[in-house]
Structure formats: structure tokens, C-alpha cells
PDB file of C-alpha atoms in Angstrom:
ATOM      1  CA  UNK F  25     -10.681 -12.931  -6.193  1.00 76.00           C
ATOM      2  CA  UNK F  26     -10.310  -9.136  -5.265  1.00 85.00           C
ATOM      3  CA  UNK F  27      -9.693  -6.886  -7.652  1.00 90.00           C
ATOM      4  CA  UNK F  28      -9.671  -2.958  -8.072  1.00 95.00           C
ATOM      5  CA  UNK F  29      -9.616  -0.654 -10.868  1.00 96.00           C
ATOM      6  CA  UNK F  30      -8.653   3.494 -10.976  1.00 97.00           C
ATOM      7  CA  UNK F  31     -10.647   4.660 -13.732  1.00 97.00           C
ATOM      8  CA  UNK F  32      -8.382   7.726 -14.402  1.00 96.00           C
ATOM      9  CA  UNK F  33      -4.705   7.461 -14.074  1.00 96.00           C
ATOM     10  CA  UNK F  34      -3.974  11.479 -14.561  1.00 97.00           C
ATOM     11  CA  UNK F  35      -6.836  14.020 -12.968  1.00 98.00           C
ATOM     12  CA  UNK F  36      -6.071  17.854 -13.432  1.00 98.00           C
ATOM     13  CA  UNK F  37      -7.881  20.442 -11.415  1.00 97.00           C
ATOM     14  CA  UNK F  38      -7.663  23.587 -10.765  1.00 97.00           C
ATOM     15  CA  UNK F  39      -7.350  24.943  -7.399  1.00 97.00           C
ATOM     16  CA  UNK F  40     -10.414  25.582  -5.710  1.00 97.00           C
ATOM     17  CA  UNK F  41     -12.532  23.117  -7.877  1.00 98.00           C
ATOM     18  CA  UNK F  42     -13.614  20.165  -6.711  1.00 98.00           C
ATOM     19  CA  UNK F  43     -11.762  16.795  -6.936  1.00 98.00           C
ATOM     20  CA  UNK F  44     -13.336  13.593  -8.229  1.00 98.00           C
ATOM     21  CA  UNK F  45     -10.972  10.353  -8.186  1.00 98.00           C
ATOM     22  CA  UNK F  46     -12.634   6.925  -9.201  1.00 98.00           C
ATOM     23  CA  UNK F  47     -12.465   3.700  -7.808  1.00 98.00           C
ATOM     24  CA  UNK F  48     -14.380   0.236  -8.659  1.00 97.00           C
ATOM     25  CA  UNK F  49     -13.701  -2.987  -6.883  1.00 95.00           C
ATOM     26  CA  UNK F  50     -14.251  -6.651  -7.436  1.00 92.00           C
ATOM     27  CA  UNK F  51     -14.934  -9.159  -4.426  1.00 88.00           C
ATOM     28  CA  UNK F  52     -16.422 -12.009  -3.361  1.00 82.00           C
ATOM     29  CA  UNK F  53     -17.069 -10.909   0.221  1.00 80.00           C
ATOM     30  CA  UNK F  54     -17.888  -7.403   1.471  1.00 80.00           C
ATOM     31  CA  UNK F  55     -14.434  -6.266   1.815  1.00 87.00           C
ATOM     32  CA  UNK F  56     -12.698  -3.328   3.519  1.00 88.00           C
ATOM     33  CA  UNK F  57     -11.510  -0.504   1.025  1.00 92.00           C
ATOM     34  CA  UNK F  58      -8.965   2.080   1.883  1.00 94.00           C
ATOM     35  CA  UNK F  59      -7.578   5.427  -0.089  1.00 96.00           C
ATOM     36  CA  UNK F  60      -4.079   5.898   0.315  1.00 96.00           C
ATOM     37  CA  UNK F  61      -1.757   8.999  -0.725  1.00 96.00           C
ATOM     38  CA  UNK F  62       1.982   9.465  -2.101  1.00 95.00           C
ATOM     39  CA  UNK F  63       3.130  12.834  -2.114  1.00 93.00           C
ATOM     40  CA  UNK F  64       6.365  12.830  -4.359  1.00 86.00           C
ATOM     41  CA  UNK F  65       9.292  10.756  -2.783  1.00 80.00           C
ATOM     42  CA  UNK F  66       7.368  10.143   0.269  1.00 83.00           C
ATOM     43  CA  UNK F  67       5.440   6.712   1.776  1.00 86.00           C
ATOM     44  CA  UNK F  68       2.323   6.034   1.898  1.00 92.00           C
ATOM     45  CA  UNK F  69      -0.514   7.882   4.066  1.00 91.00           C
ATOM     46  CA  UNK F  70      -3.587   6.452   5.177  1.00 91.00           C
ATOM     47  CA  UNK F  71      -6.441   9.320   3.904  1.00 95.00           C
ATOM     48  CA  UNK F  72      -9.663   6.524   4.871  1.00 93.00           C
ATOM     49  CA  UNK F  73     -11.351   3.553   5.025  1.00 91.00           C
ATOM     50  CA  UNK F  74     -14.099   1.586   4.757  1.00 90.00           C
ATOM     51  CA  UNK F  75     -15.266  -1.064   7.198  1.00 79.00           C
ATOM     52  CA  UNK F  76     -18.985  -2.088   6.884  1.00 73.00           C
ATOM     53  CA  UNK F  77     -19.809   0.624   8.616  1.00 72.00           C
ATOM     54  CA  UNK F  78     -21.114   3.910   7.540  1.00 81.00           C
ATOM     55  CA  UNK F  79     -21.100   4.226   3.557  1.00 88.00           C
ATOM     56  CA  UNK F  80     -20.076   7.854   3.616  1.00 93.00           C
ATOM     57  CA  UNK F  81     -16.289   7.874   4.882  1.00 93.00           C
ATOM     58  CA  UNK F  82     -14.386  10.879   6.063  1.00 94.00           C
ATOM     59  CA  UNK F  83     -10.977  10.670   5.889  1.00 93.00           C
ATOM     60  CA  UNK F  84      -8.243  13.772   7.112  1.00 93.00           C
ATOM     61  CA  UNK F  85      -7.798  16.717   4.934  1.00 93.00           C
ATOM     62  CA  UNK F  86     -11.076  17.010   3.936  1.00 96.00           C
ATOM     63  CA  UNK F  87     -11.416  13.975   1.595  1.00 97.00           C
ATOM     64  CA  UNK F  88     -14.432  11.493   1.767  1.00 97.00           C
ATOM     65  CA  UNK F  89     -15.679   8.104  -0.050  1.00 97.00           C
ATOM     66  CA  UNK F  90     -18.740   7.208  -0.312  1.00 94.00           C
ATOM     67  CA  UNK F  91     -19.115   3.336  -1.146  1.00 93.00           C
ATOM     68  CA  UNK F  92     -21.668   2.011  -3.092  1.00 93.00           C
ATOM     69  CA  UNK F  93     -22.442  -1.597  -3.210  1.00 90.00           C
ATOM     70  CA  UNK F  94     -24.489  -1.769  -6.001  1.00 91.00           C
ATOM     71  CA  UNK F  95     -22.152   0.370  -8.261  1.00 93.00           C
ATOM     72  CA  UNK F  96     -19.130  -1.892  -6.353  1.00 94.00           C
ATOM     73  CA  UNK F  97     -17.454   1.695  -6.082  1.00 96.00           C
ATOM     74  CA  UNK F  98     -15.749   3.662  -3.558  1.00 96.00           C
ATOM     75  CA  UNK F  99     -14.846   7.662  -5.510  1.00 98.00           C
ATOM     76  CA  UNK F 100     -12.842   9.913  -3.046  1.00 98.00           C
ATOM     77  CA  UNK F 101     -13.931  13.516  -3.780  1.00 98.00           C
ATOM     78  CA  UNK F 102     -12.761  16.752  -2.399  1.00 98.00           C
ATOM     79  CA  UNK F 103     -15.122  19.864  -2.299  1.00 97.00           C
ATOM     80  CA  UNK F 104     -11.640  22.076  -3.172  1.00 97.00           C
ATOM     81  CA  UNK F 105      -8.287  20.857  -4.149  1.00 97.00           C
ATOM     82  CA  UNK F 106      -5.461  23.255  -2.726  1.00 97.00           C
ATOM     83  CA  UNK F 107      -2.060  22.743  -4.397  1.00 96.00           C
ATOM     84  CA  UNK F 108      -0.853  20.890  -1.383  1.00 95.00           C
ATOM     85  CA  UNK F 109      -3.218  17.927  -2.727  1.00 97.00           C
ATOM     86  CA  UNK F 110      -1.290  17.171  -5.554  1.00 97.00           C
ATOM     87  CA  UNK F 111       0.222  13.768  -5.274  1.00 97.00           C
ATOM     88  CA  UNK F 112      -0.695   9.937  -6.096  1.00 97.00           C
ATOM     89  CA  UNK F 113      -3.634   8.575  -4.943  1.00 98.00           C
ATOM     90  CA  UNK F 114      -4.228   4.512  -4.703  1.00 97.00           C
ATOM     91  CA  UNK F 115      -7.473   2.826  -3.727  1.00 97.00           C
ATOM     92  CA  UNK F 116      -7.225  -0.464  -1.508  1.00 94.00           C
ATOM     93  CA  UNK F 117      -9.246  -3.549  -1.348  1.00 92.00           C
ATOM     94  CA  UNK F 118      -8.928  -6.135   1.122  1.00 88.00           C
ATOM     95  CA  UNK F 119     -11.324  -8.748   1.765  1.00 83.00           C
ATOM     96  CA  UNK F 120      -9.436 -10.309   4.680  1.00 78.00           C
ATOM     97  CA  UNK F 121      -6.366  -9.076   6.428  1.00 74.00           C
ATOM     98  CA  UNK F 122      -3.195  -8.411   5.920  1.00 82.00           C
ATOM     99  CA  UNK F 123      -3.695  -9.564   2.129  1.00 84.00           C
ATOM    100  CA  UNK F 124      -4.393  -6.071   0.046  1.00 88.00           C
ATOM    101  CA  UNK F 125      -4.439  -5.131  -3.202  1.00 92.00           C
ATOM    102  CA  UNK F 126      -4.081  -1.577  -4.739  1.00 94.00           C
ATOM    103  CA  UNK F 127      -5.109   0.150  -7.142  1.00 96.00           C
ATOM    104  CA  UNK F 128      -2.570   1.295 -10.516  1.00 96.00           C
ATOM    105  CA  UNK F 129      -3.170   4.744  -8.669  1.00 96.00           C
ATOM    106  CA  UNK F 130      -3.781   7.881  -9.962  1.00 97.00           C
ATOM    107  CA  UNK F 131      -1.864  11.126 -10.303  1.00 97.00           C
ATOM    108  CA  UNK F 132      -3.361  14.184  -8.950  1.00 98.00           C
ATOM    109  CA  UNK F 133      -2.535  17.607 -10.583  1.00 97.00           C
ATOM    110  CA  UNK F 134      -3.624  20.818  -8.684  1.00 97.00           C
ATOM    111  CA  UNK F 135      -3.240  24.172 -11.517  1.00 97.00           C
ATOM    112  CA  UNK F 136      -2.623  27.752  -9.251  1.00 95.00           C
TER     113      UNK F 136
ATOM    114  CA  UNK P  21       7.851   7.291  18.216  1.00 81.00           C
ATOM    115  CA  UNK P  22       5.523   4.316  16.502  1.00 80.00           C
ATOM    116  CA  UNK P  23       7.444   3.490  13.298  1.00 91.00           C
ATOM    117  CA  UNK P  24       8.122   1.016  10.247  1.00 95.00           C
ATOM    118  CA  UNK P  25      11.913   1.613   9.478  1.00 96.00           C
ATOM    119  CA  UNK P  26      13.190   0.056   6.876  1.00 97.00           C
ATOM    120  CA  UNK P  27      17.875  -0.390   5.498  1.00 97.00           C
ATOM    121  CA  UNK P  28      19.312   0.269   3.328  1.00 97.00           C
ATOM    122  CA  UNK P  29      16.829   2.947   1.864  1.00 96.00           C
ATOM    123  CA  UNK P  30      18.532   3.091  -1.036  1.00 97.00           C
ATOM    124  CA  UNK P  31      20.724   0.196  -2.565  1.00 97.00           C
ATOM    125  CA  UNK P  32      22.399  -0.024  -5.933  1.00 97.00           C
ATOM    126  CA  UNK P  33      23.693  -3.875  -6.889  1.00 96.00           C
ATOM    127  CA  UNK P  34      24.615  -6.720  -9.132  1.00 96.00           C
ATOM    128  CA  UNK P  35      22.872  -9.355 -10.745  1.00 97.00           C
ATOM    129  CA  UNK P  36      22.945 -12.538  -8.375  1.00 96.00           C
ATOM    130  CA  UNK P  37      24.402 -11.439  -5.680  1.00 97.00           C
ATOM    131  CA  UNK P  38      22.671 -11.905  -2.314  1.00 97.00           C
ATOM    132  CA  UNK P  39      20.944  -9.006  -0.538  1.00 97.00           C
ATOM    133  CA  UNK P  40      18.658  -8.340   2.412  1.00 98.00           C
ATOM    134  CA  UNK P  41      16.299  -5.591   3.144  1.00 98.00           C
ATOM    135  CA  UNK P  42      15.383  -4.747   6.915  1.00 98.00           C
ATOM    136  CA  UNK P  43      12.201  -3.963   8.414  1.00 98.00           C
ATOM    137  CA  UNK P  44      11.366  -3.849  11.971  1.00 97.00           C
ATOM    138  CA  UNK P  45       8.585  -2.345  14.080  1.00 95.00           C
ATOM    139  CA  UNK P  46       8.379  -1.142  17.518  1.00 93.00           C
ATOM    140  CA  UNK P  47       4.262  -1.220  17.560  1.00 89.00           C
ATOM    141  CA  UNK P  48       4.110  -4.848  18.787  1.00 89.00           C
ATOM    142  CA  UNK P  49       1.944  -5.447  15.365  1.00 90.00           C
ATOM    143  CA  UNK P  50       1.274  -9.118  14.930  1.00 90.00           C
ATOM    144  CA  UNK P  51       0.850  -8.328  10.593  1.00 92.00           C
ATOM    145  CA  UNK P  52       3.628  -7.785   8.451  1.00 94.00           C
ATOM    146  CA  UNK P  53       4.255  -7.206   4.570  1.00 95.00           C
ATOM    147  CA  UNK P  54       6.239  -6.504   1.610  1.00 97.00           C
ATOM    148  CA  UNK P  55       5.519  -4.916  -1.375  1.00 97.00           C
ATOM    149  CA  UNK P  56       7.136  -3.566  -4.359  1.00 97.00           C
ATOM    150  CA  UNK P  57       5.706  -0.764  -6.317  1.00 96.00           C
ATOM    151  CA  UNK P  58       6.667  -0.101  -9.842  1.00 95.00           C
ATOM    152  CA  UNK P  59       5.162   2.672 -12.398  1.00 91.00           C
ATOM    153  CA  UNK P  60       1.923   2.335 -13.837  1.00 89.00           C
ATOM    154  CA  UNK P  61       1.380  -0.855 -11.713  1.00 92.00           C
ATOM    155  CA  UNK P  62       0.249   0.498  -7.831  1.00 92.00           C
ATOM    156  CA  UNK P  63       1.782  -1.815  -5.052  1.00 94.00           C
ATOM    157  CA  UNK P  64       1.789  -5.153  -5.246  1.00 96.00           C
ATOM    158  CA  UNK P  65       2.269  -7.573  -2.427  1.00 95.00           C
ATOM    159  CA  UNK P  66       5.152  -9.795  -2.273  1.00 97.00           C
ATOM    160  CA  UNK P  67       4.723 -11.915   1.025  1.00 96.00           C
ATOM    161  CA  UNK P  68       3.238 -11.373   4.244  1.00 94.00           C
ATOM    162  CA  UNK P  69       3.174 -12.479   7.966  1.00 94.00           C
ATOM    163  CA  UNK P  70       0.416 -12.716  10.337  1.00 91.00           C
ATOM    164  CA  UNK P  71       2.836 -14.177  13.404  1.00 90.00           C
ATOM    165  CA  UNK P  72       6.182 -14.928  14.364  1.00 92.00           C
ATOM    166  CA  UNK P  73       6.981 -18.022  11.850  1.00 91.00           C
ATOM    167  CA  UNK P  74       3.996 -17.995  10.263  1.00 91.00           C
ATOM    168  CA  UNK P  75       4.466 -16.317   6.355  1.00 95.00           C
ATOM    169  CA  UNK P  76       2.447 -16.527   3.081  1.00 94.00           C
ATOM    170  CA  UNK P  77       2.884 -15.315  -0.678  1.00 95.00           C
ATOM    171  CA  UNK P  78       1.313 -12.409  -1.990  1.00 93.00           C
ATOM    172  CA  UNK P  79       0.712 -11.629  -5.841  1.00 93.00           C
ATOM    173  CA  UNK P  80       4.535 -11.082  -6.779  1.00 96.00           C
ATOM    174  CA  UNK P  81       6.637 -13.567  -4.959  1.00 97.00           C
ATOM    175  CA  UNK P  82       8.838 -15.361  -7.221  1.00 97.00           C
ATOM    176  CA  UNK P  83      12.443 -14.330  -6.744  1.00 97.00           C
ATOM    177  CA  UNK P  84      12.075 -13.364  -2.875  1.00 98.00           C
ATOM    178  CA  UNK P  85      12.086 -14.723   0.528  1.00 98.00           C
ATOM    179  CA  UNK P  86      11.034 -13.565   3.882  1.00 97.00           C
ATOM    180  CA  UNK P  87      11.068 -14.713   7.161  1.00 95.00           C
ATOM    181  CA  UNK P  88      10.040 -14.071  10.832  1.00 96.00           C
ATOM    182  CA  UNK P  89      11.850 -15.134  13.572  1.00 96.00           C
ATOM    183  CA  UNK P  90      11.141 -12.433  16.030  1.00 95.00           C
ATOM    184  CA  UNK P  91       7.537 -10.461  15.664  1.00 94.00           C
ATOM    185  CA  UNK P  92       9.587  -7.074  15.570  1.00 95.00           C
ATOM    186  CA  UNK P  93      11.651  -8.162  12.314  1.00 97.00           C
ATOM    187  CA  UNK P  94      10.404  -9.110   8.417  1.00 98.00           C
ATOM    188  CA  UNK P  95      13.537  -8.975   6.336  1.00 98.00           C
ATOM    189  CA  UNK P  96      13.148  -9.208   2.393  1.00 98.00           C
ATOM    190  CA  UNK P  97      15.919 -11.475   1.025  1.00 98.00           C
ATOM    191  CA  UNK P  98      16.653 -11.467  -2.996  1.00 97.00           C
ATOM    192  CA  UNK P  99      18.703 -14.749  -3.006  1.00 95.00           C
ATOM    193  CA  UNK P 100      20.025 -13.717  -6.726  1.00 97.00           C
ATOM    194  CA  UNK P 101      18.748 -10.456  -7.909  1.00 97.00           C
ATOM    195  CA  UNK P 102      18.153  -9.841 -11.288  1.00 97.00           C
ATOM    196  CA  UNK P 103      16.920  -6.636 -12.863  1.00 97.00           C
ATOM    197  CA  UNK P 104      13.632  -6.872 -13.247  1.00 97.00           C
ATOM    198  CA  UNK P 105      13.564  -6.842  -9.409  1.00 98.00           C
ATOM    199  CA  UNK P 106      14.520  -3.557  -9.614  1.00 98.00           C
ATOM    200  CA  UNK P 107      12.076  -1.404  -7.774  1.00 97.00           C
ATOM    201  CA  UNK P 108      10.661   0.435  -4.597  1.00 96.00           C
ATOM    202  CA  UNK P 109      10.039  -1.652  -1.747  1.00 97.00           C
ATOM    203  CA  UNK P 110       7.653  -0.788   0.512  1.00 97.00           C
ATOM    204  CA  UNK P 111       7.813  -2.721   4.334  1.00 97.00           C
ATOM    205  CA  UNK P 112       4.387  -2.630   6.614  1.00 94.00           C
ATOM    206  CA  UNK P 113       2.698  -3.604   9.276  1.00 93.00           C
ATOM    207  CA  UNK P 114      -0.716  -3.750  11.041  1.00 88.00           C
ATOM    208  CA  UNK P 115      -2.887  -5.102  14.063  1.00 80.00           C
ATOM    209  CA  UNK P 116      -5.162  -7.968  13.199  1.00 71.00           C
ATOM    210  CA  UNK P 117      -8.509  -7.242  12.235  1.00 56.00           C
ATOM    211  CA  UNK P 118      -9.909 -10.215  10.835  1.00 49.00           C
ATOM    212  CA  UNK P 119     -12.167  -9.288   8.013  1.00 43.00           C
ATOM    213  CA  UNK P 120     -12.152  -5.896   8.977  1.00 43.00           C
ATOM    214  CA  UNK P 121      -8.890  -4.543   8.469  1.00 51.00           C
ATOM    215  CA  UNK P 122      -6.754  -2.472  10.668  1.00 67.00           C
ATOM    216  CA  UNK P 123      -4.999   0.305   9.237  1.00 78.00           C
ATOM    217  CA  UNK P 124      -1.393  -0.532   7.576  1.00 85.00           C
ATOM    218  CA  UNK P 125       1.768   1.676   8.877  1.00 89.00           C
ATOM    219  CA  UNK P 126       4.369   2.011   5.993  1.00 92.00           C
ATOM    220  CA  UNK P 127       7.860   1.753   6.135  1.00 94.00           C
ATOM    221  CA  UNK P 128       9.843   4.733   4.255  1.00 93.00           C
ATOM    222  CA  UNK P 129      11.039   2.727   1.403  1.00 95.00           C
ATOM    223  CA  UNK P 130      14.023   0.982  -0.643  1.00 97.00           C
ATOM    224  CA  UNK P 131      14.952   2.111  -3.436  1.00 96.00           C
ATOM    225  CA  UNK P 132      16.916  -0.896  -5.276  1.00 98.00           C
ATOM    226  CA  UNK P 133      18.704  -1.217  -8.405  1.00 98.00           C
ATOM    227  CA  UNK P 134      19.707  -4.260 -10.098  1.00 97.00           C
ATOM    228  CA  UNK P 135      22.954  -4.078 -13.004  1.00 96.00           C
TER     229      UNK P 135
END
């Protein structure tokens, strides 16, 4: 069964500092993981994903995941958070489509 | 303009009495689902269509139905809310990708209370 875990439900930066939010997954297949944003009482915004393709993922606003198989992780990381960032972030797994399964997410901070 | 829209957005009921929450598509996406997402707990998936009369259940589905009758349309359908359903709903929908899945559009969301 597919299964995903956010190891940090709060993250505070500052702006300008780099941003580190940490996903690991559980499957029995090689599955496709997404990252998905919330910014406050809005839906949901696609930032990547991963499709057995290329392990380093760029997604829009300058996020990226790399997955790692043997770590069964997929981190999105920022080089620098600006204060338009802050919002809740969930990681996705899906090992076969349209069943998916997200992350408890984790809140994003960004400090002026 | 491609879009999930999803009525009432916001909805504020009893306890057992019958409801239904609208979603419809206009990106001729054969992949449909509802999820609810609650505090501390991410989105869960409630049910979820891959074609026109053709629906399964997701992690959370006691409580709801769904159907499809026309590939546009997924309603939600509480048959007797109860509080604990209370919630944000989420409606989306996707291409088929097989195991390599096609991005998800999200609906706006419902915001329902149960009294």
C-alpha cells in the first residue's frame, strides 16, 4: 500500500534563506510523486512531479525535488524563500492513477 | 477557460438531511475525484471515477455517494450528514495516465458545515 509521510509539519525561514521541506514515501511499485501548494483560502496548485523520469524535478517558482529511491524520498527545496512562498505544502504519491494519497502537509512560514 | 467548478462553495446544514455537491469540468477529462481535507490530516480521497459509470472508493468513503452519468459531472451526495462530515471538499479531475499520472486540476472548494 502507498503511503507518505511530511517529516515537519511547521518550517520557518527567513526570507532569503533557503527552504528545505521533507517528504518520504512508501510503495510497492515505482510510483509517481507530486508537490502541491495551498496558499491561505485558496485550492490546490500543482508546483511538480515525478514520473520515472529525470530524478531532479523542476517545478514553477523556482522549487525542485530531487527523488531518491534508495532513501524512498522526494524533499522540495528552494535556494530563497520570498514571503510570497508562505503557504501549505503537501507531497503526493500515486502508484497508479487517479488513486492519490497526500501527505498531512506542511506549513511554510517566510520571516521579512 | 479550462476549469473544475464546484456549488455551493460554501454550505452550512443539518444533521440528516440530504445534500449534493456539484462538480463539473469542461476539459473532456476521463478521471474524476473527491476529497475532503481536514486539519492536521492532508487530503484524503473519498471516491473516484475513471469513466462515465464507472466509480470506486477511496480511503474515506463511508457516509458518501457519487455518481457519473455524464463524463462532465461527479456530484458528491451526503445521503444523511452528520458532523463529523464537516469539512472542505475538494472536486478534481485529470487525463489518464496509467501508471504515470497526469496532473490533477482542482476544483475551488466546499466549505460544509454539519449542526
Amino acid at each position: 500500500a502507498q503511503s507518505v509521510t511530511q517529516l515537519d509539519s511547521h518550517v520557518s525561514v527567513s526570507e532569503g534563506t533557503p527552504v528545505l521541506l521533507r517528504c518520504n514515501y512508501s510503495s510497492s511499485y515505482s510510483p509517481s510523486l507530486f508537490w502541491y501548494v495551498q496558499h491561505p483560502n485558496k485550492g490546490l496548485q500543482l508546483l511538480l512531479k515525478y514520473t520515472s523520469a529525470a530524478t531532479l524535478v523542476k517545478g514553477i517558482n523556482g522549487f525542485e525535488a530531487e527523488f531518491k529511491k534508495s532513501e524512498t524520498s522526494f524533499h522540495l527545496t528552494k535556494p530563497s524563500a520570498h514571503m510570497s512562498d508562505a503557504a501549505e505544502y503537501f507531497c503526493v504519491v500515486s502508484e497508479w492513477s487517479p488513486a492519490m494519497r497526500f501527505g498531512a502537509g506542511t506549513r511554510l512560514t517566510v520571516k521579512p | 477557460e479550462a476549469q473544475v467548478t464546484q456549488n455551493p462553495r460554501y454550505l452550512i446544514t443539518v444533521t440528516g438531511k440530504k445534500l449534493t455537491v456539484t462538480c463539473s469540468q469542461n476539459m473532456n477529462h476521463e478521471y474524476m475525484s473527491w476529497y475532503r481535507q481536514d486539519p492536521g490530516l492532508g487530503l484524503r480521497q473519498i471516491y473516484y471515477s475513471m469513466n462515465v459509470e464507472v466509480t470506486d472508493k477511496g480511503d474515506v468513503p463511508e457516509g458518501y455517494k457519487v455518481s457519473r452519468k455524464e463524463k462532465r459531472n461527479f456530484p458528491l451526495i451526503l445521503e444523511s450528514p452528520s458532523p463529523n462530515q464537516t469539512s472542505l471538499y475538494f472536486c478534481a479531475s485529470s487525463f489518464p495516465g496509467g501508471r504515470s499520472t497526469d496532473t490533477q486540476y482542482f476544483g475551488p472548494g466546499t466549505r460544509l458545515t454539519v449542526l
